[in-house]
Short mmCIF file of N, CA, C and O in Angstrom, two decimals:
data_model
loop_
_atom_site.label_atom_id
_atom_site.label_comp_id
_atom_site.label_asym_id
_atom_site.label_seq_id
_atom_site.Cartn_x
_atom_site.Cartn_y
_atom_site.Cartn_z
N MET A 1 -6.02 52.72 8.44
CA MET A 1 -7.05 53.40 9.32
C MET A 1 -8.15 52.34 9.47
O MET A 1 -8.77 51.86 8.54
N SER A 2 -8.45 52.00 10.64
CA SER A 2 -9.60 50.98 10.94
C SER A 2 -10.94 51.60 10.59
O SER A 2 -11.06 52.77 10.73
N LEU A 3 -11.82 50.81 10.16
CA LEU A 3 -13.11 51.19 9.79
C LEU A 3 -13.85 51.31 11.23
O LEU A 3 -13.77 50.60 12.13
N GLN A 4 -14.81 52.45 11.20
CA GLN A 4 -15.58 52.65 12.47
C GLN A 4 -16.66 51.53 12.52
O GLN A 4 -17.35 51.21 11.52
N ARG A 5 -16.63 50.94 13.64
CA ARG A 5 -17.59 49.87 13.95
C ARG A 5 -18.97 50.43 14.36
O ARG A 5 -18.99 51.43 15.13
N LEU A 6 -20.02 49.80 13.84
CA LEU A 6 -21.32 50.23 14.10
C LEU A 6 -22.08 49.16 14.96
O LEU A 6 -21.86 47.96 14.67
N ASN A 7 -22.94 49.60 15.88
CA ASN A 7 -23.85 48.74 16.59
C ASN A 7 -25.22 49.10 16.16
O ASN A 7 -25.33 50.11 15.34
N ALA A 8 -26.22 48.47 16.65
CA ALA A 8 -27.58 48.91 16.28
C ALA A 8 -27.90 50.32 16.47
O ALA A 8 -28.49 50.97 15.58
N LYS A 9 -27.58 50.87 17.54
CA LYS A 9 -27.85 52.31 17.85
C LYS A 9 -27.05 53.30 16.92
O LYS A 9 -27.63 54.15 16.36
N SER A 10 -25.76 53.10 16.82
CA SER A 10 -24.98 54.00 15.88
C SER A 10 -25.32 53.75 14.52
O SER A 10 -25.28 54.68 13.73
N PHE A 11 -25.71 52.57 14.09
CA PHE A 11 -26.21 52.28 12.74
C PHE A 11 -27.42 53.18 12.44
O PHE A 11 -27.41 53.95 11.39
N GLU A 12 -28.38 53.23 13.37
CA GLU A 12 -29.51 54.06 13.13
C GLU A 12 -29.17 55.57 12.99
O GLU A 12 -29.70 56.31 12.13
N GLU A 13 -28.32 55.98 13.90
CA GLU A 13 -27.88 57.41 13.87
C GLU A 13 -27.20 57.81 12.63
O GLU A 13 -27.42 58.78 12.00
N ILE A 14 -26.16 56.97 12.25
CA ILE A 14 -25.25 57.39 11.07
C ILE A 14 -26.00 57.06 9.79
O ILE A 14 -25.94 57.93 8.89
N ILE A 15 -26.57 55.87 9.64
CA ILE A 15 -27.20 55.55 8.27
C ILE A 15 -28.47 56.32 8.06
O ILE A 15 -28.60 56.85 6.97
N TYR A 16 -29.32 56.24 9.08
CA TYR A 16 -30.65 56.82 8.73
C TYR A 16 -30.89 58.24 9.24
O TYR A 16 -31.45 59.03 8.53
N ASP A 17 -30.30 58.70 10.32
CA ASP A 17 -30.53 60.09 10.91
C ASP A 17 -29.66 61.02 10.09
O ASP A 17 -30.13 62.08 9.66
N GLN A 18 -28.41 60.67 9.86
CA GLN A 18 -27.40 61.65 9.17
C GLN A 18 -27.60 61.47 7.66
O GLN A 18 -27.47 62.48 6.98
N GLY A 19 -27.90 60.28 7.24
CA GLY A 19 -28.12 60.02 5.75
C GLY A 19 -26.99 60.35 4.87
O GLY A 19 -27.16 60.44 3.57
N SER A 20 -25.82 60.43 5.29
CA SER A 20 -24.69 60.72 4.47
C SER A 20 -24.34 59.39 3.55
O SER A 20 -24.66 58.35 3.99
N PRO A 21 -23.83 59.65 2.39
CA PRO A 21 -23.46 58.52 1.60
C PRO A 21 -22.41 57.66 2.17
O PRO A 21 -21.52 58.20 2.76
N CYS A 22 -22.65 56.35 2.24
CA CYS A 22 -21.60 55.52 2.88
C CYS A 22 -21.78 54.02 2.51
O CYS A 22 -22.74 53.61 1.87
N LEU A 23 -20.78 53.30 2.99
CA LEU A 23 -20.84 51.82 2.79
C LEU A 23 -20.70 51.20 4.16
O LEU A 23 -20.05 51.74 5.09
N VAL A 24 -21.29 50.00 4.28
CA VAL A 24 -21.12 49.27 5.55
C VAL A 24 -20.76 47.83 5.18
O VAL A 24 -21.53 47.22 4.45
N ILE A 25 -19.63 47.37 5.61
CA ILE A 25 -19.30 45.95 5.32
C ILE A 25 -19.72 45.19 6.57
O ILE A 25 -19.52 45.50 7.72
N PHE A 26 -20.53 44.13 6.20
CA PHE A 26 -20.98 43.14 7.31
C PHE A 26 -19.96 41.97 7.16
O PHE A 26 -19.83 41.41 6.16
N SER A 27 -19.35 41.66 8.28
CA SER A 27 -18.14 40.84 8.30
C SER A 27 -18.13 40.13 9.58
O SER A 27 -18.80 40.31 10.47
N ARG A 28 -17.19 39.07 9.57
CA ARG A 28 -17.06 38.23 10.80
C ARG A 28 -15.55 38.03 10.93
O ARG A 28 -14.87 37.86 9.93
N LYS A 29 -15.13 38.08 12.20
CA LYS A 29 -13.72 37.96 12.44
C LYS A 29 -12.97 36.67 11.96
O LYS A 29 -11.81 36.76 11.46
N THR A 30 -13.67 35.62 11.81
CA THR A 30 -13.13 34.35 11.38
C THR A 30 -13.32 34.08 9.90
O THR A 30 -13.02 33.07 9.40
N CYS A 31 -13.86 35.01 9.21
CA CYS A 31 -14.17 34.88 7.75
C CYS A 31 -12.81 35.18 6.97
O CYS A 31 -12.28 36.27 7.12
N HIS A 32 -12.28 34.20 6.31
CA HIS A 32 -11.05 34.42 5.47
C HIS A 32 -11.26 35.41 4.29
O HIS A 32 -10.37 36.08 4.03
N VAL A 33 -12.37 35.39 3.60
CA VAL A 33 -12.66 36.31 2.56
C VAL A 33 -12.67 37.70 3.11
O VAL A 33 -12.11 38.67 2.52
N CYS A 34 -13.34 37.98 4.26
CA CYS A 34 -13.43 39.14 4.84
C CYS A 34 -12.08 39.74 5.25
O CYS A 34 -11.82 40.96 5.02
N LYS A 35 -11.13 38.89 5.52
CA LYS A 35 -9.87 39.33 5.99
C LYS A 35 -9.05 39.84 4.74
O LYS A 35 -8.10 40.64 4.85
N GLY A 36 -9.55 39.54 3.60
CA GLY A 36 -8.93 40.21 2.28
C GLY A 36 -9.64 41.42 1.97
O GLY A 36 -8.99 42.27 1.39
N VAL A 37 -10.91 41.45 2.18
CA VAL A 37 -11.75 42.72 1.72
C VAL A 37 -11.52 43.94 2.76
O VAL A 37 -11.45 45.06 2.23
N VAL A 38 -11.56 43.67 4.05
CA VAL A 38 -11.58 44.72 4.98
C VAL A 38 -10.30 45.63 4.79
O VAL A 38 -10.43 46.85 4.71
N PRO A 39 -9.11 45.08 4.64
CA PRO A 39 -7.92 45.97 4.37
C PRO A 39 -8.06 46.84 3.10
O PRO A 39 -7.51 47.82 3.13
N ILE A 40 -8.69 46.22 2.12
CA ILE A 40 -8.89 47.00 0.88
C ILE A 40 -9.74 48.39 1.19
O ILE A 40 -9.44 49.43 0.79
N LEU A 41 -10.83 48.08 1.99
CA LEU A 41 -11.71 49.30 2.41
C LEU A 41 -10.83 50.19 3.25
O LEU A 41 -10.97 51.39 3.11
N GLU A 42 -10.05 49.63 4.19
CA GLU A 42 -9.22 50.56 5.06
C GLU A 42 -8.27 51.36 4.23
O GLU A 42 -7.98 52.53 4.54
N GLU A 43 -7.77 50.79 3.21
CA GLU A 43 -6.85 51.59 2.38
C GLU A 43 -7.55 52.68 1.52
O GLU A 43 -7.03 53.72 1.34
N MET A 44 -8.67 52.34 1.12
CA MET A 44 -9.57 53.33 0.28
C MET A 44 -10.02 54.48 1.12
O MET A 44 -10.33 55.56 0.66
N GLN A 45 -10.34 54.12 2.40
CA GLN A 45 -11.13 55.09 3.29
C GLN A 45 -10.44 56.56 3.23
O GLN A 45 -11.22 57.57 3.13
N PRO A 46 -9.22 56.74 3.44
CA PRO A 46 -8.67 58.15 3.42
C PRO A 46 -8.91 58.89 2.15
O PRO A 46 -9.17 60.13 2.21
N ASP A 47 -9.08 58.27 1.08
CA ASP A 47 -9.31 58.88 -0.27
C ASP A 47 -10.82 59.49 -0.27
O ASP A 47 -11.05 60.46 -1.07
N TYR A 48 -11.68 59.00 0.58
CA TYR A 48 -13.00 59.46 0.53
C TYR A 48 -13.42 60.20 1.76
O TYR A 48 -14.60 60.39 2.02
N GLU A 49 -12.45 60.50 2.64
CA GLU A 49 -12.77 61.10 3.91
C GLU A 49 -13.54 62.47 3.75
O GLU A 49 -13.23 63.34 2.93
N GLY A 50 -14.61 62.58 4.39
CA GLY A 50 -15.42 63.69 4.34
C GLY A 50 -16.43 63.73 3.23
O GLY A 50 -17.36 64.62 3.18
N LYS A 51 -16.35 62.68 2.35
CA LYS A 51 -17.25 62.63 1.19
C LYS A 51 -18.07 61.38 1.22
O LYS A 51 -19.21 61.33 0.77
N PHE A 52 -17.53 60.26 1.77
CA PHE A 52 -18.16 58.99 1.77
C PHE A 52 -17.77 58.20 2.96
O PHE A 52 -16.58 58.04 3.16
N GLY A 53 -18.67 57.68 3.70
CA GLY A 53 -18.35 57.07 5.03
C GLY A 53 -18.07 55.50 4.78
O GLY A 53 -18.71 54.79 3.89
N PHE A 54 -17.19 55.01 5.62
CA PHE A 54 -16.90 53.58 5.56
C PHE A 54 -17.04 53.07 7.05
O PHE A 54 -16.45 53.50 7.98
N TYR A 55 -17.90 52.04 7.07
CA TYR A 55 -18.26 51.52 8.47
C TYR A 55 -18.17 49.94 8.38
O TYR A 55 -18.21 49.37 7.29
N TYR A 56 -18.16 49.39 9.57
CA TYR A 56 -17.96 47.97 9.76
C TYR A 56 -18.97 47.41 10.74
O TYR A 56 -19.27 48.02 11.69
N VAL A 57 -19.68 46.28 10.42
CA VAL A 57 -20.55 45.66 11.36
C VAL A 57 -20.05 44.23 11.54
O VAL A 57 -19.93 43.48 10.58
N ASP A 58 -19.87 43.79 12.82
CA ASP A 58 -19.49 42.43 13.06
C ASP A 58 -20.83 41.62 13.31
O ASP A 58 -21.62 41.99 14.09
N VAL A 59 -21.03 40.70 12.40
CA VAL A 59 -22.27 39.95 12.30
C VAL A 59 -22.57 39.13 13.53
O VAL A 59 -23.73 38.77 13.82
N GLU A 60 -21.50 38.77 14.21
CA GLU A 60 -21.65 37.75 15.34
C GLU A 60 -22.16 38.78 16.61
O GLU A 60 -22.83 38.21 17.39
N GLU A 61 -21.70 39.96 16.66
CA GLU A 61 -22.12 40.84 17.70
C GLU A 61 -23.37 41.58 17.47
O GLU A 61 -24.11 41.92 18.30
N GLU A 62 -23.69 41.67 16.12
CA GLU A 62 -24.87 42.47 15.73
C GLU A 62 -25.80 41.64 14.85
O GLU A 62 -26.15 42.00 13.72
N GLN A 63 -26.29 40.53 15.38
CA GLN A 63 -27.03 39.53 14.57
C GLN A 63 -28.38 40.26 14.05
O GLN A 63 -28.87 39.87 12.99
N ALA A 64 -28.88 41.04 14.89
CA ALA A 64 -30.20 41.70 14.51
C ALA A 64 -30.02 42.62 13.27
O ALA A 64 -30.85 42.58 12.31
N LEU A 65 -28.99 43.27 13.16
CA LEU A 65 -28.69 44.06 11.87
C LEU A 65 -28.52 43.20 10.73
O LEU A 65 -29.00 43.54 9.73
N TYR A 66 -27.70 42.05 10.96
CA TYR A 66 -27.57 41.10 9.84
C TYR A 66 -28.76 40.56 9.40
O TYR A 66 -29.02 40.46 8.17
N GLN A 67 -29.73 40.18 10.27
CA GLN A 67 -30.96 39.61 9.85
C GLN A 67 -31.87 40.60 9.40
O GLN A 67 -32.73 40.30 8.43
N ARG A 68 -31.79 41.93 9.84
CA ARG A 68 -32.62 42.89 9.33
C ARG A 68 -32.57 43.16 7.83
O ARG A 68 -33.62 43.35 7.04
N PHE A 69 -31.40 42.89 7.21
CA PHE A 69 -31.17 43.02 5.76
C PHE A 69 -31.28 41.66 5.02
O PHE A 69 -30.97 41.61 3.80
N SER A 70 -31.71 40.61 5.74
CA SER A 70 -31.83 39.33 5.19
C SER A 70 -30.55 38.87 4.44
O SER A 70 -30.59 38.25 3.39
N LEU A 71 -29.44 39.03 5.06
CA LEU A 71 -28.15 38.73 4.43
C LEU A 71 -27.81 37.30 4.65
O LEU A 71 -28.17 36.77 5.59
N LYS A 72 -27.20 36.79 3.65
CA LYS A 72 -26.75 35.39 3.71
C LYS A 72 -25.26 35.34 3.41
O LYS A 72 -24.88 35.55 2.17
N GLY A 73 -24.45 35.05 4.29
CA GLY A 73 -23.01 34.84 4.18
C GLY A 73 -22.35 36.18 4.31
O GLY A 73 -22.95 37.39 4.29
N VAL A 74 -20.98 36.24 4.39
CA VAL A 74 -20.16 37.31 4.45
C VAL A 74 -18.91 37.25 3.69
O VAL A 74 -18.62 36.08 3.36
N PRO A 75 -18.31 38.24 3.31
CA PRO A 75 -18.62 39.67 3.47
C PRO A 75 -19.67 40.17 2.46
O PRO A 75 -19.84 39.79 1.30
N GLN A 76 -20.41 41.14 2.90
CA GLN A 76 -21.39 41.90 2.09
C GLN A 76 -21.14 43.32 2.44
O GLN A 76 -21.11 43.77 3.58
N ILE A 77 -21.05 44.09 1.42
CA ILE A 77 -20.88 45.56 1.44
C ILE A 77 -22.12 46.24 1.09
O ILE A 77 -22.63 46.14 -0.17
N LEU A 78 -22.80 46.87 2.03
CA LEU A 78 -24.15 47.49 1.74
C LEU A 78 -23.86 49.00 1.52
O LEU A 78 -23.02 49.66 2.30
N PHE A 79 -24.55 49.72 0.55
CA PHE A 79 -24.34 51.03 0.28
C PHE A 79 -25.61 51.81 0.61
O PHE A 79 -26.71 51.36 0.26
N PHE A 80 -25.40 53.05 1.23
CA PHE A 80 -26.56 53.84 1.66
C PHE A 80 -26.31 55.32 1.24
O PHE A 80 -25.24 55.69 1.11
N LYS A 81 -27.42 55.92 0.93
CA LYS A 81 -27.41 57.33 0.69
C LYS A 81 -28.77 57.97 0.98
O LYS A 81 -29.76 57.33 0.65
N ASP A 82 -28.78 59.10 1.73
CA ASP A 82 -30.06 59.70 2.23
C ASP A 82 -30.85 58.73 3.07
O ASP A 82 -32.06 58.69 3.02
N GLY A 83 -30.16 57.80 3.83
CA GLY A 83 -30.90 56.90 4.56
C GLY A 83 -31.51 55.65 3.82
O GLY A 83 -32.28 54.92 4.39
N GLU A 84 -31.21 55.59 2.56
CA GLU A 84 -31.81 54.49 1.69
C GLU A 84 -30.75 53.61 1.22
O GLU A 84 -29.73 53.96 0.81
N PHE A 85 -31.10 52.26 1.21
CA PHE A 85 -30.28 51.25 0.69
C PHE A 85 -30.00 51.47 -0.77
O PHE A 85 -31.06 51.66 -1.57
N GLN A 86 -28.80 51.46 -1.26
CA GLN A 86 -28.60 51.80 -2.61
C GLN A 86 -27.97 50.59 -3.41
O GLN A 86 -27.82 50.58 -4.63
N GLY A 87 -27.72 49.43 -2.74
CA GLY A 87 -27.29 48.24 -3.42
C GLY A 87 -26.14 47.53 -2.55
O GLY A 87 -25.74 48.12 -1.46
N LYS A 88 -25.61 46.51 -2.98
CA LYS A 88 -24.56 45.81 -2.27
C LYS A 88 -23.56 45.10 -3.24
O LYS A 88 -23.80 44.85 -4.39
N LEU A 89 -22.42 44.75 -2.68
CA LEU A 89 -21.38 43.89 -3.24
C LEU A 89 -21.28 42.71 -2.34
O LEU A 89 -21.25 42.92 -1.04
N VAL A 90 -21.16 41.55 -2.88
CA VAL A 90 -21.03 40.29 -2.12
C VAL A 90 -19.71 39.60 -2.46
O VAL A 90 -19.28 39.51 -3.62
N GLY A 91 -19.16 39.04 -1.31
CA GLY A 91 -17.90 38.18 -1.55
C GLY A 91 -16.74 38.98 -1.76
O GLY A 91 -16.61 40.10 -1.35
N ALA A 92 -15.78 38.31 -2.33
CA ALA A 92 -14.48 38.93 -2.67
C ALA A 92 -14.56 40.08 -3.69
O ALA A 92 -15.04 39.73 -4.74
N VAL A 93 -14.20 41.27 -3.34
CA VAL A 93 -14.27 42.33 -4.23
C VAL A 93 -12.88 43.04 -4.25
O VAL A 93 -12.16 42.94 -3.28
N ASP A 94 -12.63 43.84 -5.35
CA ASP A 94 -11.36 44.59 -5.39
C ASP A 94 -11.70 46.13 -5.31
O ASP A 94 -12.91 46.43 -5.25
N ASP A 95 -10.74 46.80 -5.20
CA ASP A 95 -10.88 48.31 -4.96
C ASP A 95 -11.71 48.91 -6.23
O ASP A 95 -12.38 49.87 -6.04
N GLU A 96 -11.47 48.40 -7.37
CA GLU A 96 -12.12 48.99 -8.60
C GLU A 96 -13.66 48.74 -8.51
O GLU A 96 -14.46 49.61 -8.81
N LYS A 97 -14.10 47.57 -8.04
CA LYS A 97 -15.51 47.31 -8.00
C LYS A 97 -16.13 48.22 -6.84
O LYS A 97 -17.22 48.81 -7.06
N VAL A 98 -15.33 48.40 -5.73
CA VAL A 98 -15.84 49.32 -4.73
C VAL A 98 -15.96 50.75 -5.23
O VAL A 98 -16.97 51.47 -5.01
N SER A 99 -14.85 51.12 -5.93
CA SER A 99 -14.86 52.63 -6.37
C SER A 99 -16.01 52.81 -7.43
O SER A 99 -16.71 53.85 -7.45
N ASP A 100 -16.37 51.76 -8.28
CA ASP A 100 -17.41 52.01 -9.22
C ASP A 100 -18.71 52.07 -8.62
O ASP A 100 -19.47 52.93 -8.87
N LYS A 101 -18.86 51.41 -7.50
CA LYS A 101 -20.16 51.45 -6.75
C LYS A 101 -20.31 52.67 -6.06
O LYS A 101 -21.39 53.35 -5.88
N ILE A 102 -19.16 53.16 -5.42
CA ILE A 102 -19.18 54.57 -4.76
C ILE A 102 -19.56 55.60 -5.74
O ILE A 102 -20.35 56.51 -5.44
N MET A 103 -19.04 55.63 -7.00
CA MET A 103 -19.36 56.58 -7.97
C MET A 103 -20.88 56.45 -8.33
O MET A 103 -21.53 57.50 -8.52
N GLU A 104 -21.37 55.20 -8.43
CA GLU A 104 -22.75 54.92 -8.74
C GLU A 104 -23.62 55.63 -7.67
O GLU A 104 -24.66 56.26 -7.92
N VAL A 105 -23.37 55.47 -6.46
CA VAL A 105 -24.14 55.92 -5.38
C VAL A 105 -23.97 57.27 -5.18
O VAL A 105 -24.93 58.05 -4.82
N GLY A 106 -22.80 57.83 -5.40
CA GLY A 106 -22.61 59.28 -5.32
C GLY A 106 -21.64 59.59 -4.23
O GLY A 106 -21.90 59.05 -3.05
N GLU A 107 -20.70 60.37 -4.31
CA GLU A 107 -19.77 60.76 -3.29
C GLU A 107 -20.25 61.78 -2.27
O GLU A 107 -19.48 62.30 -1.57
N GLY A 108 -21.45 62.15 -2.48
CA GLY A 108 -22.04 63.14 -1.58
C GLY A 108 -22.18 64.46 -2.16
O GLY A 108 -22.67 65.46 -1.64
N GLU A 109 -21.87 64.45 -3.44
CA GLU A 109 -22.03 65.76 -4.29
C GLU A 109 -21.77 67.02 -3.53
O GLU A 109 -22.43 67.44 -2.69
#
């Protein structure tokens, strides 16, 4: 299942207005590391359906979002809950690291 893509408007609505726990991967189509991480998230997504959101931002199309968080390099996975930034994972990650961070942030209790 593909990750839902966010633009500046939908990012505001989903991350800040709805405030549900979620992660957002900031990625680029030509990034080789991203091509390894995105499928891991796509595989994990069904296990968290309804409890934790999985979203995708293309940094080339949404540069303002990328700059807003002062990110350097991709991939970066940012975690949010109640509209607040909860931390991030950078670079190549495996499903265990992502699962651990989801547990830390909370699955939506």
